[in-house]
Structures are given as structure tokens and as C-alpha cells.
Coordinates of C-alpha atoms in Angstrom, one line a residue:
X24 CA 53.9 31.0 28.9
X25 CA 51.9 28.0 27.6
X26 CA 50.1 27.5 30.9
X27 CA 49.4 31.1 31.7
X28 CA 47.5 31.1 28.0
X29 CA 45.4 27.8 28.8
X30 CA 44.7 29.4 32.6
X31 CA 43.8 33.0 31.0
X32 CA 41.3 30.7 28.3
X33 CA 40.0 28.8 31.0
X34 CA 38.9 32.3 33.1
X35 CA 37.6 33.8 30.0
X36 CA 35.2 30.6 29.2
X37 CA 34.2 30.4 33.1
X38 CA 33.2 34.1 32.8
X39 CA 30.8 33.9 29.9
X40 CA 29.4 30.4 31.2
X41 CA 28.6 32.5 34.3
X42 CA 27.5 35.8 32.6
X43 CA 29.8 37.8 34.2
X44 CA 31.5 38.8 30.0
X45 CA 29.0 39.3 27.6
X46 CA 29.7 36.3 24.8
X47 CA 31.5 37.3 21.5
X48 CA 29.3 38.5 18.7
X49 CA 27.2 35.1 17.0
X50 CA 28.1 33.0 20.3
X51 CA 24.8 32.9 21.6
X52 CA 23.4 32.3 18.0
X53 CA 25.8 29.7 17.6
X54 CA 24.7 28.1 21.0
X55 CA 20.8 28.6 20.1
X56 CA 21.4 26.9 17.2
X57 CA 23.0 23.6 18.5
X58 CA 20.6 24.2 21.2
X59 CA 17.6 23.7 18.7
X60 CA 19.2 20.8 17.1
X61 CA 19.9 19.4 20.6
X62 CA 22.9 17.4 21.5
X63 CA 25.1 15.8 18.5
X64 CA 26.3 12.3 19.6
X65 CA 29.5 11.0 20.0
X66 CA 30.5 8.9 16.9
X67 CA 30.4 5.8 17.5
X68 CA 33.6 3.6 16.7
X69 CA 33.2 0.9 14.0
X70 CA 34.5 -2.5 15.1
X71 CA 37.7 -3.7 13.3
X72 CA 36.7 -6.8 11.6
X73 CA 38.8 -9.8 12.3
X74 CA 41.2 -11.2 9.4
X75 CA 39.4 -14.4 10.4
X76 CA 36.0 -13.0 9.7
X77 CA 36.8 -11.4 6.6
X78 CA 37.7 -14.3 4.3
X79 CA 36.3 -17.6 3.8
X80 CA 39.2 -19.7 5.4
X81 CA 36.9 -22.7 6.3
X82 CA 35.7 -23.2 2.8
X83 CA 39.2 -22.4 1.2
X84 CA 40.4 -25.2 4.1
X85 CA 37.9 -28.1 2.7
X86 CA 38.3 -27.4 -1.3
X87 CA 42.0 -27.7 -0.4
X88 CA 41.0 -31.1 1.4
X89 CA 39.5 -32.5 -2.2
X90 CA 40.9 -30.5 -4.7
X91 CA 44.1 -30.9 -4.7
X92 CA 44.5 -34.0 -6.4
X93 CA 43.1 -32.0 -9.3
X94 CA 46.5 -30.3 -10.3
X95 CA 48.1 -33.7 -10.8
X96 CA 45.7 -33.7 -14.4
X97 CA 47.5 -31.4 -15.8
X98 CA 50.3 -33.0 -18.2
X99 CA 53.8 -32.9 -16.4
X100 CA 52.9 -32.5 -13.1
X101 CA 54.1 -35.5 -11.6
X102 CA 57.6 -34.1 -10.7
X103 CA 55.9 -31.4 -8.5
X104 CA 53.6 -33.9 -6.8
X105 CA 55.4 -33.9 -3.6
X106 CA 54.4 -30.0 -3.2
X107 CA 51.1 -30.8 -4.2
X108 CA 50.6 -33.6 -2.2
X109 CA 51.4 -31.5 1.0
X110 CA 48.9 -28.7 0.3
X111 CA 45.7 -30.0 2.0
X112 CA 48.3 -31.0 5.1
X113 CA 49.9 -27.3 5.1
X114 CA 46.4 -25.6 4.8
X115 CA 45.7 -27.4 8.0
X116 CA 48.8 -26.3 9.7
X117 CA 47.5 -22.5 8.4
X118 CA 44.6 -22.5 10.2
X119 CA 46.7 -23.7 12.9
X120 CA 48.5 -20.5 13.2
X121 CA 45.4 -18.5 12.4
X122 CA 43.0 -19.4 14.8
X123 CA 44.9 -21.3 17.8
X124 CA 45.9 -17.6 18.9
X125 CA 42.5 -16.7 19.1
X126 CA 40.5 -16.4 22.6
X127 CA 37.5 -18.4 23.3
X128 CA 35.1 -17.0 26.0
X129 CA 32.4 -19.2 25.3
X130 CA 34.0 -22.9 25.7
X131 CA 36.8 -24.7 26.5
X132 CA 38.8 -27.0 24.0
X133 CA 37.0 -30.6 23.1
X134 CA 38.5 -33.3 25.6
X135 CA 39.7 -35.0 22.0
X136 CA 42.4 -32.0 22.6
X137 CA 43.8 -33.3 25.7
X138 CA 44.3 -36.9 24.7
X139 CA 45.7 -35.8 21.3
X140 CA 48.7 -33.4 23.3
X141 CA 49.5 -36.4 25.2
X142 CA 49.7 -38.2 21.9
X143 CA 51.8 -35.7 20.2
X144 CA 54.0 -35.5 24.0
X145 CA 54.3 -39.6 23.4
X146 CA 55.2 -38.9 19.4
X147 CA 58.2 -36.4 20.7
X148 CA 59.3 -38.5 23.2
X149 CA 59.7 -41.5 21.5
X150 CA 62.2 -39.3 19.2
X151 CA 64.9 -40.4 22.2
X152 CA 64.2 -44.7 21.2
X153 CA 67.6 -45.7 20.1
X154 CA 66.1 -47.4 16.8
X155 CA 64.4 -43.9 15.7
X156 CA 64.8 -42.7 11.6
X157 CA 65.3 -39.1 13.8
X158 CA 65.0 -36.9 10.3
X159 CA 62.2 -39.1 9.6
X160 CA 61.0 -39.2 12.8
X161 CA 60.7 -35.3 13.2
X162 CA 59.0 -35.1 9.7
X163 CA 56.2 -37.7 11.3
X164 CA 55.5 -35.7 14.3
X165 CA 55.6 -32.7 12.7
X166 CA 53.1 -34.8 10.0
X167 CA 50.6 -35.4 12.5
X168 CA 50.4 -32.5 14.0
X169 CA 49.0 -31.3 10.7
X170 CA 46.7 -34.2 10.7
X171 CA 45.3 -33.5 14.1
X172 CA 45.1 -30.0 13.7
X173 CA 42.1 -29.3 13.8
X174 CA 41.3 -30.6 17.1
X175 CA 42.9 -27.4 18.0
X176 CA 41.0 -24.8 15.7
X177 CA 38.4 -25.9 14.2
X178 CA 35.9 -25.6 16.8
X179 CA 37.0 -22.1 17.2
X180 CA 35.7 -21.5 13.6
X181 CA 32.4 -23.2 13.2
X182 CA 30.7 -22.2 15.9
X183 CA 26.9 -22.3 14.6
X184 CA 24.6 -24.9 13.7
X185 CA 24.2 -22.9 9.8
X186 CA 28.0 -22.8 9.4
X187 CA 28.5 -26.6 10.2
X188 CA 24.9 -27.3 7.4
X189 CA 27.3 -25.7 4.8
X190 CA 30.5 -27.2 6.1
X191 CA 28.5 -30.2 5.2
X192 CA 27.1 -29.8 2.4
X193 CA 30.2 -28.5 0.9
X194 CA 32.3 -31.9 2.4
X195 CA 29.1 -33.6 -0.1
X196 CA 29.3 -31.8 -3.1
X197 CA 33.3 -31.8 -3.1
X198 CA 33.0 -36.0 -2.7
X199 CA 30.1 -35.7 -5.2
X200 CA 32.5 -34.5 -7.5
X201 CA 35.3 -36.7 -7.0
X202 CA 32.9 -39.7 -7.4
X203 CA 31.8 -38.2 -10.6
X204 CA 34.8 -38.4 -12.4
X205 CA 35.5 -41.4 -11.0
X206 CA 32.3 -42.5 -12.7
X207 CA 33.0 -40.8 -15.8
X208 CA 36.5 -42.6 -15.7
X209 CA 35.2 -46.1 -16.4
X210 CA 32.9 -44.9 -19.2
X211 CA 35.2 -42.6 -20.6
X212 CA 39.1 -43.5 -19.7
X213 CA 40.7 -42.1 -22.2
X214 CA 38.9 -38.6 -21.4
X215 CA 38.9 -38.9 -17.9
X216 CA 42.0 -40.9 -16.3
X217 CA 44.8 -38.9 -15.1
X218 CA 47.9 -38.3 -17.6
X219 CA 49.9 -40.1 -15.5
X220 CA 49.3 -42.2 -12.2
X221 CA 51.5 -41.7 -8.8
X222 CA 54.9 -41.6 -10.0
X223 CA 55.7 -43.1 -6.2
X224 CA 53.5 -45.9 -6.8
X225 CA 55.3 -46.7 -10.2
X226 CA 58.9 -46.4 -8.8
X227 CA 57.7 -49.1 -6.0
X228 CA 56.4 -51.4 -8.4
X229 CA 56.3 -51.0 -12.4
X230 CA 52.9 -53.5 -12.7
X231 CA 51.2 -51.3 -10.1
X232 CA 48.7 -50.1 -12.0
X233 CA 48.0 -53.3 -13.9
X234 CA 48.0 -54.7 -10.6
X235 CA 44.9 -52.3 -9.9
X236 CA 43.1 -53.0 -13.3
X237 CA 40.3 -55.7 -14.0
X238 CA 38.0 -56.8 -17.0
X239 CA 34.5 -55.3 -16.6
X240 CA 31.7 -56.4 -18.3
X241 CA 31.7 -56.6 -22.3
X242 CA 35.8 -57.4 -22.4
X243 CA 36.4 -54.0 -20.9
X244 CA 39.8 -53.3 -19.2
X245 CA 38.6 -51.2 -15.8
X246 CA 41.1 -49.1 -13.7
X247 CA 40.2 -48.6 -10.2
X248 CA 39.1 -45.5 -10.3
X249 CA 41.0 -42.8 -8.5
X250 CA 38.5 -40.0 -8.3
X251 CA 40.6 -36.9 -8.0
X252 CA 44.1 -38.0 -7.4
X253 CA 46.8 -39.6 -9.2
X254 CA 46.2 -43.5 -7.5
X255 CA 43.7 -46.3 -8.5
X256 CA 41.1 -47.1 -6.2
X257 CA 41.2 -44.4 -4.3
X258 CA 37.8 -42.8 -5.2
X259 CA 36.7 -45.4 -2.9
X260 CA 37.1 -43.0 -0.1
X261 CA 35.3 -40.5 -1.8
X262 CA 32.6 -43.0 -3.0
X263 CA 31.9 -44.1 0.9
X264 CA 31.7 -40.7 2.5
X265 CA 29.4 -39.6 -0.4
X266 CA 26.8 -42.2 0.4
X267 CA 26.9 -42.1 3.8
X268 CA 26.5 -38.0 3.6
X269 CA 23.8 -38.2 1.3
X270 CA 21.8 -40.4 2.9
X271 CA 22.1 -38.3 5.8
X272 CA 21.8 -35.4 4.7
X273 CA 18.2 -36.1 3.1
X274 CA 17.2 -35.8 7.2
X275 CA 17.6 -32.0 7.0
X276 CA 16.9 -31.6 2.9
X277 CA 13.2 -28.8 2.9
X278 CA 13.1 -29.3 -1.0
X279 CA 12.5 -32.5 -3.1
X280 CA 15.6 -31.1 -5.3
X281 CA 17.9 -31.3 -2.7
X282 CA 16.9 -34.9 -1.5
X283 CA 17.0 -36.4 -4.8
X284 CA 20.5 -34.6 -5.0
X285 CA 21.4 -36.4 -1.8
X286 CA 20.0 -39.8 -2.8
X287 CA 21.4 -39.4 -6.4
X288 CA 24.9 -38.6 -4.8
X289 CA 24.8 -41.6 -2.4
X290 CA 23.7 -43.8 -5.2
X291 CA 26.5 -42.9 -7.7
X292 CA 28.9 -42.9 -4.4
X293 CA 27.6 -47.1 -3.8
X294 CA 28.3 -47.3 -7.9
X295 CA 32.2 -46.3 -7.9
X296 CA 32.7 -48.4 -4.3
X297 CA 31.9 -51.5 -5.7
X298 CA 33.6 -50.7 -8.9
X299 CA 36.8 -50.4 -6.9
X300 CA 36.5 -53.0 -5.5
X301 CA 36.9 -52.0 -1.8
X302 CA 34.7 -54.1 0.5
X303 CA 36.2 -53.0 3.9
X304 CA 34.5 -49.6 3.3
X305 CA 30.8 -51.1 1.6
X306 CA 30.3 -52.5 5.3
X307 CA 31.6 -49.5 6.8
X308 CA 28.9 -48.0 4.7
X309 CA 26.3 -50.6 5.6
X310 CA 27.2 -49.8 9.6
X311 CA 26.8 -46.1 9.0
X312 CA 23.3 -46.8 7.5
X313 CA 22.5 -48.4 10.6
X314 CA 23.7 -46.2 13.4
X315 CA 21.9 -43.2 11.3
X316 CA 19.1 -45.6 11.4
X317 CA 19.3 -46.5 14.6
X318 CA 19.9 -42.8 16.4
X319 CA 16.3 -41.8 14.5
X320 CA 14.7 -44.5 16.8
X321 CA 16.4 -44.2 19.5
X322 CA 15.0 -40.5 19.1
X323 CA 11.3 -41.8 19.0
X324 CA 11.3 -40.3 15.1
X325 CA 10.7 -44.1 13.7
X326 CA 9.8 -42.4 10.5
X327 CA 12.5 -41.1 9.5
X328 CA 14.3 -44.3 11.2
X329 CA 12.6 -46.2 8.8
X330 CA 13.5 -44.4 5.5
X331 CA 16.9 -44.4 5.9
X332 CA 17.0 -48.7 6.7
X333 CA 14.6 -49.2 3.8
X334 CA 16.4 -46.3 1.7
X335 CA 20.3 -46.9 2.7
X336 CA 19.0 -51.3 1.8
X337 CA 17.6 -50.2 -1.3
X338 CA 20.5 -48.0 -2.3
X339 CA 23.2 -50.7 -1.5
X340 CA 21.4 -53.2 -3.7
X341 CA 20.8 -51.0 -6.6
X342 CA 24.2 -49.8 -6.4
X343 CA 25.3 -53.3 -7.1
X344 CA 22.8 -53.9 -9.8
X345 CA 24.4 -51.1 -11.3
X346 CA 28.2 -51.7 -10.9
X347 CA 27.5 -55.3 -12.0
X348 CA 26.5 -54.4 -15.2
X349 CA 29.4 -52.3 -15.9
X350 CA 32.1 -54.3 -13.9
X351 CA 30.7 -57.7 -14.5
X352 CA 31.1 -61.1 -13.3
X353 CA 34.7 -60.1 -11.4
X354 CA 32.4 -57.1 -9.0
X355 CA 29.6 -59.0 -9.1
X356 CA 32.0 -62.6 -7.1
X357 CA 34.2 -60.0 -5.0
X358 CA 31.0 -58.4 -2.9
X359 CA 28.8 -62.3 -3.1
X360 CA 31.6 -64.2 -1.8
X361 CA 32.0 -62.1 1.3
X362 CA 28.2 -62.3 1.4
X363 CA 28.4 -66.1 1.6
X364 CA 31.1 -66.5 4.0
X365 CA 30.5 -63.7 6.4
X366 CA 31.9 -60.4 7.0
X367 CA 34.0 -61.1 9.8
X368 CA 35.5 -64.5 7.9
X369 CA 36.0 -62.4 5.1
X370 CA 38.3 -59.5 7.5
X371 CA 40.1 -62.4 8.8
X372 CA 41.5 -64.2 5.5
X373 CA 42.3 -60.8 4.6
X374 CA 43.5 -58.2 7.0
X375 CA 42.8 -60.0 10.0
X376 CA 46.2 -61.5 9.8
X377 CA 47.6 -58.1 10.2
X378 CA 45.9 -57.5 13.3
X379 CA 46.6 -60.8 14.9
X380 CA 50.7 -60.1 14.2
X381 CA 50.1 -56.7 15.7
X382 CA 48.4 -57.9 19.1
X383 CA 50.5 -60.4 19.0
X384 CA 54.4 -60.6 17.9
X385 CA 54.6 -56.8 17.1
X386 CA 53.3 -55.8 21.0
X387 CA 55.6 -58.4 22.4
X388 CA 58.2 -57.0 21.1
X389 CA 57.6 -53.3 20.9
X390 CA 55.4 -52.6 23.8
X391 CA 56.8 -49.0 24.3
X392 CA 57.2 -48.7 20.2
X393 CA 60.1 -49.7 17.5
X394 CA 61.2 -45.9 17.4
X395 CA 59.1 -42.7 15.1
X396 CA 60.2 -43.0 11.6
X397 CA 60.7 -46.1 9.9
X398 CA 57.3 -46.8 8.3
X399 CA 55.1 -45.1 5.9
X400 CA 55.6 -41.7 3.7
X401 CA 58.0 -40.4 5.9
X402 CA 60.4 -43.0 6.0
X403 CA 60.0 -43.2 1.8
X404 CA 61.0 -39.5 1.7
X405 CA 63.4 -38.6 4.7
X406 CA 64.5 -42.2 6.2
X407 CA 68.0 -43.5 6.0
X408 CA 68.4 -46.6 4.0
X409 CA 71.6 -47.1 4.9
X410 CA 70.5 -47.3 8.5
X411 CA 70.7 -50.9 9.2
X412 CA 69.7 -51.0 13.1
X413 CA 66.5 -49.1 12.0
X414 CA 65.3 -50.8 8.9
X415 CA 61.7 -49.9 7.3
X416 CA 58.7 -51.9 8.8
X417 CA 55.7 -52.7 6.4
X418 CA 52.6 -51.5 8.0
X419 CA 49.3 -52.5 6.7
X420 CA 46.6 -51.5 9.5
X421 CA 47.0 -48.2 11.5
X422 CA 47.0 -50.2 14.6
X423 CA 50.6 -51.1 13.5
X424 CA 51.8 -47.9 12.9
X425 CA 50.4 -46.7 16.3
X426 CA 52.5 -49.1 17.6
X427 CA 55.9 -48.8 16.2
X428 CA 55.4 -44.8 16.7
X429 CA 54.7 -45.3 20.4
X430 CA 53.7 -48.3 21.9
X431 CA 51.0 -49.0 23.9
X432 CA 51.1 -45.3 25.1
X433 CA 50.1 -44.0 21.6
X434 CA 47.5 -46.5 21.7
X435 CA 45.9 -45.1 24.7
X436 CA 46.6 -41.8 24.1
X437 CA 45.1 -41.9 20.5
X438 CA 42.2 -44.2 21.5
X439 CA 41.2 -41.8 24.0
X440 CA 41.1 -39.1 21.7
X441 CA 39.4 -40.9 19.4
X442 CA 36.5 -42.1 21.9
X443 CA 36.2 -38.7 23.2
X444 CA 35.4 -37.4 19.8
X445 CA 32.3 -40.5 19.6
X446 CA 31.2 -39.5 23.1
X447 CA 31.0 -35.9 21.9
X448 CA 29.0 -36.8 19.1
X449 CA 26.7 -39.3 20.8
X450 CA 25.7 -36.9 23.8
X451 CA 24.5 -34.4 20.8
X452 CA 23.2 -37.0 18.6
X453 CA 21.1 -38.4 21.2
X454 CA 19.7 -34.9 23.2
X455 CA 16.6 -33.7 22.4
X456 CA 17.7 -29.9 23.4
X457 CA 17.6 -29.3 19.8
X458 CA 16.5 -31.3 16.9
X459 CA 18.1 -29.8 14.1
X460 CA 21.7 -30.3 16.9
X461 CA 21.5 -33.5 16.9
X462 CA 20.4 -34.3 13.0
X463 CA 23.8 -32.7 12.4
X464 CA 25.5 -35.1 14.8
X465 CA 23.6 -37.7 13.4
X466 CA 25.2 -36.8 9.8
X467 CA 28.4 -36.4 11.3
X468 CA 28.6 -39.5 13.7
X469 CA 28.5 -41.8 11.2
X470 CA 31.4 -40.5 9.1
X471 CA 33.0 -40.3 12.0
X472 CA 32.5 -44.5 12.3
X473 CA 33.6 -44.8 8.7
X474 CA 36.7 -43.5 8.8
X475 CA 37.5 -45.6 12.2
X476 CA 37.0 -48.7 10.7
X477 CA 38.9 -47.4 7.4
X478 CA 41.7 -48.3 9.9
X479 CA 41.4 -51.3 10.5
X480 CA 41.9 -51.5 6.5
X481 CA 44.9 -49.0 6.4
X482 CA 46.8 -46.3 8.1
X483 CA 43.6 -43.8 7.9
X484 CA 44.8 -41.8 10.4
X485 CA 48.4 -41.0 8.5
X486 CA 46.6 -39.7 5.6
X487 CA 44.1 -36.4 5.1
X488 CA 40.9 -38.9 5.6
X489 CA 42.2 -38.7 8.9
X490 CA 42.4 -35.0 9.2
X491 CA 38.8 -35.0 7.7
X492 CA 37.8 -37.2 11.1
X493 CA 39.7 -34.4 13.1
X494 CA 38.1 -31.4 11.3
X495 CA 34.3 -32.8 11.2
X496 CA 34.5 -33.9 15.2
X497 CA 35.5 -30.1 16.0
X498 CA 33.5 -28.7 14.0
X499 CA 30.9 -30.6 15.6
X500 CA 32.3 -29.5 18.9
X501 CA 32.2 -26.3 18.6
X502 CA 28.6 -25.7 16.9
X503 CA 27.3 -28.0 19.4
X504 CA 28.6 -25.9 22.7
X505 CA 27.5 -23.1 20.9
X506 CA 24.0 -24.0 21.0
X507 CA 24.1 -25.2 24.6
X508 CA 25.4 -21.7 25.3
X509 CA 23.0 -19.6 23.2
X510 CA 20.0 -21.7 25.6
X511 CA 21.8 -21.2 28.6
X512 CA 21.9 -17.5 28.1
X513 CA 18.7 -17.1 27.1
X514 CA 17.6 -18.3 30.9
X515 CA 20.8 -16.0 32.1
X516 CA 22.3 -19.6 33.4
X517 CA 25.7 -19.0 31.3
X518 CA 28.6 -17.7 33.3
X519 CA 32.3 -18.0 31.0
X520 CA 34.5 -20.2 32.0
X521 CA 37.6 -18.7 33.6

């Protein structure tokens, strides 16, 4: 019955389309009227916006990078710092899950992706050495997986040279910030010191913080100071990628506010370095002023090669000047003795021993690794004491702790990755496709080197400094192919990769 109506409709409408039936009464003035007001378009259907699009995950991502530390000031927090303490490493895992299932049709993943799934394949296997802390063991693959992260995402979220400026600049102020209070904690310690340092720390030695305390200038007791966390001497890290960020950063500054910001930054990031003490990272510092230096020229802009030589040499010595008069004759005989007998004498009466065990009596007898699990934080919290064929192994440099994960795999594996981020950064640092491209890379780059020769101090890469390496090499990445693709469009050269 239903069909013979719709075929009975369908005759009726052919028939007054064809004037055969006159048209019902107010048809034809209906149809003059939409005649005069011609053709109404379809409506056009608004584009969903992406839950990626809609929020500001990125910058939530970096506050939780530098921030987090700041929950441990408030009075009793200590017994929750465990949760705390994992929050910048879960945010990373997050964005993980947010943005690995997204599509790219524009690039493929950085070749710092590959190396890094071999790493993690290495990390998993070694899982199946007979000396492996297993429950610890799982907890450090699943550990560095949130360290290296953002190999995976990251580039699929900064994908513009304006996003990665304010990536940045927010990486600056955030350090900025964490240098401040480190300031304001010599002047002011009873203000600004946390409530209580790492509870950790205390439980593996009572003297720890004494251990990390020194008389400054005028009788003055000095902590280290820690900056934004709980442990002293760790704004050191935020001290040295301030400076070398300002500095740079004065490269792509348009107002005279914003460079003295940057210069005033890297200065007061110098000022709490040498007041903790930390000389591994003042000649990282010094090395970073050089390459940013020596990109500029390499770039034929000797200008702006020359400013930041004679700027990053006059910051470093007025820096000192300053932390001198505040710390006293103990900063002022830490940084001139390693001035008088040579950076690389100074490395080797100091960590350089840890690196000659490594190459040496550790590789001999761990050339395919000691088993995952049985050094560092994830032995602390999930290793078994009682385990006597898998006891704890101290690890000093991350060289070591490369080693006893995987051997001389990990090594290559984590090398490579390492070296394809650098070669990433040096082909945009050193193209003249697009100036403002590579100032970015030249920013970046040099952090980059920072935080690879922090390990050769420490195990960098089993902390959120290392993350940071991971995070700024994508993002690098992926606003760098960006650009390439944007030019190759605009000559219709660009074809997707498959």
C-alpha cells in the first residue's frame, strides 16, 4: 500500500512538472518566490573539532614537566611524594595515548623513533637475563617508555614554527621560575626552602642535606639550592637550561623587553649554577654558548655570532662575580681550581673514574647487560632485597646504567637514537631554507648538547631532564618537516607519503 502511495505521488509531481495538472493553489507563487530569491544552498557541515585541538595539552604537558615539584612546599606532603613525583612521567605517558593514535599525512616518524623501539625491544628482552629484579625490571621498561615518549607524539603536536616559539618560551619562563626561587632561597631560606627535603634522600643518609650545605660569604650557612623540588642542588638543572635558553632566545627577541628578559634570565640561571656548585653543567653551558656561536657563523650572520661569544663570556664571568659575593671563598676555589688544572683533568679526578670502570671492568663482564632492574629508582621502590644473585649495582654515569639494562645493544640502540635526534637538529640548524627554522634549531640544538653531557655526570636519561631531550628533539621534528612541507606545496612538489 506504501508503494502504490509513493508511485501515485511520484505521477502527480511528474504531471505538474510537465504541465499536464494545473499546480495547487499558491504553488506557482511559492515557486516564484524561491525563484526570485534563487537557489538556497546546502548547509554546509561544521567540522568536529578534535579533542586534541580543543585544549591546551602541550602546555598543560611542560607546566607538569616543572611544576610539579611545587606541591612538595606544602607542609606534609612528603608521604605522598611518590604520586607526585610520577606526575610529569604519567602526563607523558597521556599524550602517549592521545596522540600516538592519531594519523599523520604529512611526515613520517623522526628516525630517533626507530632506534628508540629497538631500545625499548632490547629493554624487554633483557627481562629473560637470569640476574633480572623482573618486578623491578618491568617497572624500568615501563619507566622509560614514559621517558622516551615523546619521540612518539610529540612531533605530531607541534607541528609549526609559532607553536615550537611558545613551546620555548614557556620551557624559559617555567626554568626562569625555578631559578628564581632558587635565588630567593639563599637570600631568604627560611621563606623560601622547602618544609621538608626528599624524605628518600634522608632515609639513605641522615647527614644528606648537611652533606649538600656550605658556608657562603659573611658566615652564611648555604643549601644547594633545589629550585622547585624537594632535593639540594638540583636547581642546577634548571639554572643551566635557563642560560643556555636565554641566551638563545635573544636571536629571535623583536623588543628590547624581551631580550633584556632573556639576558636577565640567563644571568640569574649562571648565578644559582655556581651557587650549587655543579661544574659538570657550567661547561656544558660554556659548550652550548659556543655551538650557538658557532652555527651563527657557520650561517654567514657573524653578527649575531659575535654577540652571543662576547655576550654568553661576559655573562659567565659576571655570573661568577656575582655568586662569589654571595657564596664566597668556597664557590669562588670550586670553579678556579678546575680553571687551573683543566676541564678534562678536572672530569677525570672526579667522574672519569666512573667511566673508565664502565669501559672497562663493567663491559667485560656484562657485555650483553647484568639483567633490567637492579639499579636506580626502580630497584629502591620495587627491587627484592632479599634477592642475593641479583644484588643492587651503584650507578653513577648513565653510561653504566645503559649497560647493566642491556649491554652493548642498548648502547647502540640508544646512541643511535640519540645521534639521530643531533643530525635532525643540525640539518635544520644549518639550512638556509628558512631563517627563522633554523634560529629555532639553533635554540634547541644546544639544549639538546646540555643534557648529553649531563650524562656523562649522572643518569640524565633515567630522570624527566631526559624526557625534556625527548620532547624538545620532536618537537623540533615535527615543526621542522612542517615547514619543508608547506615549501614544497607551495611549488606543488609535495606528494604524502604512503
Amino acid at each position: 500500500m506504501t508503494d502504490d502511495l509513493l508511485a501515485r505521488l511520484d505521477e502527480s509531481l511528474g504531471a505538474v512538472r510537465d504541465g499536464l495538472v494545473p499546480a495547487p493553489a499558491g504553488a506557482r507563487h511559492r515557486g516564484a518566490a524561491a525563484a526570485a530569491l534563487g537557489t538556497i544552498p546546502a548547509p554546509v557541515p561544521v567540522a568536529r573539532v578534535s579533542i586534541r585541538d580543543r585544549w591546551p595539552w602541550v602546555e598543560w604537558f611542560i607546566c607538569a614537566q616543572f611544576l610539579w615539584g611545587a606541591l612538595l612546599f606544602i607542609p606534609g606532603a612528603q608521604p605522598y611524594r611518590p604520586i607526585i613525583r610520577a606526575l610529569p612521567y604519567a602526563s607523558s605517558l597521556g599524550m602517549l595515548v592521545l596522540y600516538f593514535p592519531q594519523r599523520s599525512t604529512w611526515t613520517k616518524a623522526p628516525g630517533s623513533a626507530s632506534f628508540m623501539l629497538a631500545a625499548l625491544g632490547v629493554l624487554v628482552a633483557n627481562l629473560l637475563h637470569p640476574t633480572t629484579q623482573f618486578a623491578a625490571g618491568v617497572a624500568q621498561c615501563v619507566f622509560q617508555l614514559m621517558i622516551a615518549a615523546p619521540v612518539f607524539w610529540a612531533w605530531k603536536a607541534v607541528r609549526d614554527e609559532t607553536r615550537l616559539l611558545k613551546v620555548i618560551r614557556l620551557v624559559f619562563v617555567l626554568n626562569v621560575l625555578s631559578a628564581s626561587v632558587g635565588a630567593l632561597q639563599v637570600y631568604l631560606p627560611d621563606v623560601f626552602l622547602p618544609p621538608q627535603f626528599s624524605a628518600l634522600g634522608m632515609q639513605l643518609s641522615e647527614t644528606w642535606a648537611d652533606e649538600l650545605s656550605y658556608e657562603g660569604a659573611g658566615g652564611r650557612t648555604i643549601v644547594r639550592p633545589p629550585g622547585l623540588t624537594d632535593q639540594p642542588g638540583a636547581a642546577s638543572v634548571a639554572g643551566a637550561i635557563t642560560a643556555v635558553l636565554g641566551l638563545g632566545l635573544t636571536l629571535v627577541s623583536r623588543g628590547t623587553a624581551h631580550r633584556v628578559f632573556g639576558l636577565g634570565g640567563a644571568g640569574l640561571g649562571l648565578f644559582v649554577l655556581y651557587l650549587t656548585q655543579v661544574r659538570s653543567l657550567l661547561l656544558m653551558c660554556v659548550a652550548a654558548f659556543a655551538l650557538m656561536a658557532a652555527l651563527m657563523f657557520r650561517r654567514g650572520r657573524f653578527a649575531a655570532g659575535a654577540w652571543l661569544a662576547t655576550g654568553g663570556a661576559a655573562l659567565v664571568m659576571l655570573a661568577f662575580v656575582w655568586a662569589v659575593s654571595v657564596g664566597g671563598e668556597r664557590v669562588e676555589r670550586r670553579f678556579t681550581d678546575m680553571a687551573q688544572q683543566g676541564a678534562v683533568t678536572t672530569y677525570r679526578e672526579n667522574r672519569g673514574h666512573f667511566l673508565s670502570y664502565t669501559a672497562g671492568e663493567l663491559l667485560d663482564q656484562y657485555p650483553l647487560g647484568a639483567g633490567v632492574g637492579r639499579w636506580g629508582m626502580m630497584y629502591i621502590y620495587f627491587g627484592d632485597t632479599t634477592d642475593l644473585a641479583a644484588p643492587p649495582i651503584y650507578v653513577e654515569i648513565q653510561p653504566t646504567g645503559w649497560l647493566l639494562d642491556g649491554g652493548v645493544p642498548l648502547w647502540g640502540c640508544y646512541g643511535g637514537a640519540i645521534f639521530a635526534a643531533f643530525a635532525m637538529a643540525w640539518r635544520l640548524a644549518t639550512r638556509r631554507f628558512s631563517a627563522g627554522m633554523a634560529d629555532l634549531a639553533t635554540i634547541v640544538l644546544p639544549v639538546l648538547l646540555t643534557i648529553t653531557g649531563m650524562a656523562l655526570a649522572g643518569p640524565i636519561f633515567n630522570t624527566q631532564v631526559g624526557l625534556l631531550f625527548w620532547f624538545l628533539a620532536a618537537s623540533l621534528y615535527g615543526a621542522g618537516t612542517d615547514y619543508v612541507r608547506t615549501r614544497l606545496r607551495r611549488y606543488d612538489a609535495y606528494t604524502p607519503p604512503a
